[in-house]
Amino acid sequence: GAGVSQSPRYKVAKRGQDVALRCDPISGHVSLFWYQQALGQGPEFLTYFQNEAQLDKSGLPSDRFFAERPEGSVSTLKIQRTQQEDSAVYLCASSPRGGAQANEQFFGPGTRLTVL
Amino acid sequence: AQSVTQPDIHITVSEGASLELRCNYSYGATPYLFWYVQSPGQGLQLLLKYFSGDTLVQGIKGFEAEFKRSQSSFNLRKPSVHWSDAAEYFCAVGSSGAGSYQLTFGKGTKLSVIP
């Protein structure tokens, strides 16, 4: 496809379940970002990959959150033992370049996670 | 640390009227600045960006924004609003230096358009 895709689009989990959210970036894009967007808020940074290397994970809120991009393309955000406060839209973005030029990011439609 | 303030949570304008959405940023060096639009249930679409050079930047859908360093502002404007412009608008700042390249977003301004 032409854009960033994310799956599933909607996920409902019971508190304590593990979830995995997938991101397919634009083909050939070097950089990949994950953001969390709570209801009524702007997106907040979670983590950044340049190819397969996770260069920044300073935004991950707890050790229950884990992200990977093993082959430098598709990425998965995993949340273990989900809590109600994890309910949010999780956005993935990719950029064709690394470095400071990675600022120009193209966003996917997001995965809306609801934890009951 | 970089930050963005969008002072207006919700703005309502009549179709055909002009629009200005405010954005103030905090960043130590020359920032990279962006405006994104988000329709309900959709991801973020880039409207325009400022990296350097001309401080008045043109974007898609007839939007423009002006970078004013002295005021730390990057306000978004449109001369005549269309009903389809109703959405949420986010201003964001990015780092021009080495290190993390995340975007920092404001809380957004919701735009309603009266027919």
mmCIF file of C-alpha atoms in Angstrom, chain A residues 31-76:
data_model
loop_
_atom_site.group_PDB
_atom_site.id
_atom_site.type_symbol
_atom_site.label_atom_id
_atom_site.label_comp_id
_atom_site.label_asym_id
_atom_site.label_seq_id
_atom_site.Cartn_x
_atom_site.Cartn_y
_atom_site.Cartn_z
ATOM 1 C CA SER A 31 12.765 5.508 10.660
ATOM 2 C CA LEU A 32 9.777 4.266 12.617
ATOM 3 C CA PHE A 33 8.081 5.824 15.628
ATOM 4 C CA TRP A 34 5.357 4.777 18.050
ATOM 5 C CA TYR A 35 3.141 7.318 19.804
ATOM 6 C CA GLN A 36 0.347 7.003 22.357
ATOM 7 C CA GLN A 37 -2.659 9.301 22.091
ATOM 8 C CA ALA A 38 -4.976 9.426 25.074
ATOM 9 C CA LEU A 39 -8.518 10.709 24.623
ATOM 10 C CA GLY A 40 -8.545 14.456 24.083
ATOM 11 C CA GLN A 41 -4.768 14.737 24.039
ATOM 12 C CA GLY A 42 -2.028 15.093 21.489
ATOM 13 C CA PRO A 43 0.155 12.115 20.613
ATOM 14 C CA GLU A 44 3.008 11.373 22.997
ATOM 15 C CA PHE A 45 6.241 9.724 21.929
ATOM 16 C CA LEU A 46 6.920 6.159 22.986
ATOM 17 C CA THR A 47 9.896 4.843 20.999
ATOM 18 C CA TYR A 48 12.016 5.301 17.873
ATOM 19 C CA PHE A 49 13.730 2.856 15.500
ATOM 20 C CA GLN A 50 16.291 3.543 12.821
ATOM 21 C CA ASN A 51 16.217 0.408 10.681
ATOM 22 C CA GLU A 52 16.238 -2.451 13.200
ATOM 23 C CA ALA A 53 17.963 -0.500 15.958
ATOM 24 C CA GLN A 54 15.849 0.915 18.751
ATOM 25 C CA LEU A 55 17.638 4.210 19.348
ATOM 26 C CA ASP A 56 15.243 5.769 21.831
ATOM 27 C CA LYS A 57 12.748 4.122 24.160
ATOM 28 C CA SER A 58 12.572 6.919 26.678
ATOM 29 C CA GLY A 59 8.824 7.386 26.229
ATOM 30 C CA LEU A 60 7.768 3.855 27.101
ATOM 31 C CA PRO A 61 5.695 4.321 30.283
ATOM 32 C CA SER A 62 6.686 1.084 32.005
ATOM 33 C CA ASP A 63 8.536 -2.176 31.527
ATOM 34 C CA ARG A 64 5.244 -3.697 30.442
ATOM 35 C CA PHE A 65 5.720 -1.977 27.101
ATOM 36 C CA PHE A 66 8.078 -3.513 24.569
ATOM 37 C CA ALA A 67 8.670 -2.753 20.888
ATOM 38 C CA GLU A 68 10.662 -4.470 18.201
ATOM 39 C CA ARG A 69 11.517 -4.127 14.529
ATOM 40 C CA PRO A 70 13.682 -7.176 13.891
ATOM 41 C CA GLU A 71 14.190 -6.832 10.134
ATOM 42 C CA GLY A 72 14.015 -3.082 9.879
ATOM 43 C CA SER A 73 10.550 -3.069 8.375
ATOM 44 C CA VAL A 74 7.441 -4.234 10.256
ATOM 45 C CA SER A 75 7.274 -3.276 13.910
ATOM 46 C CA THR A 76 5.305 -4.684 16.804
#
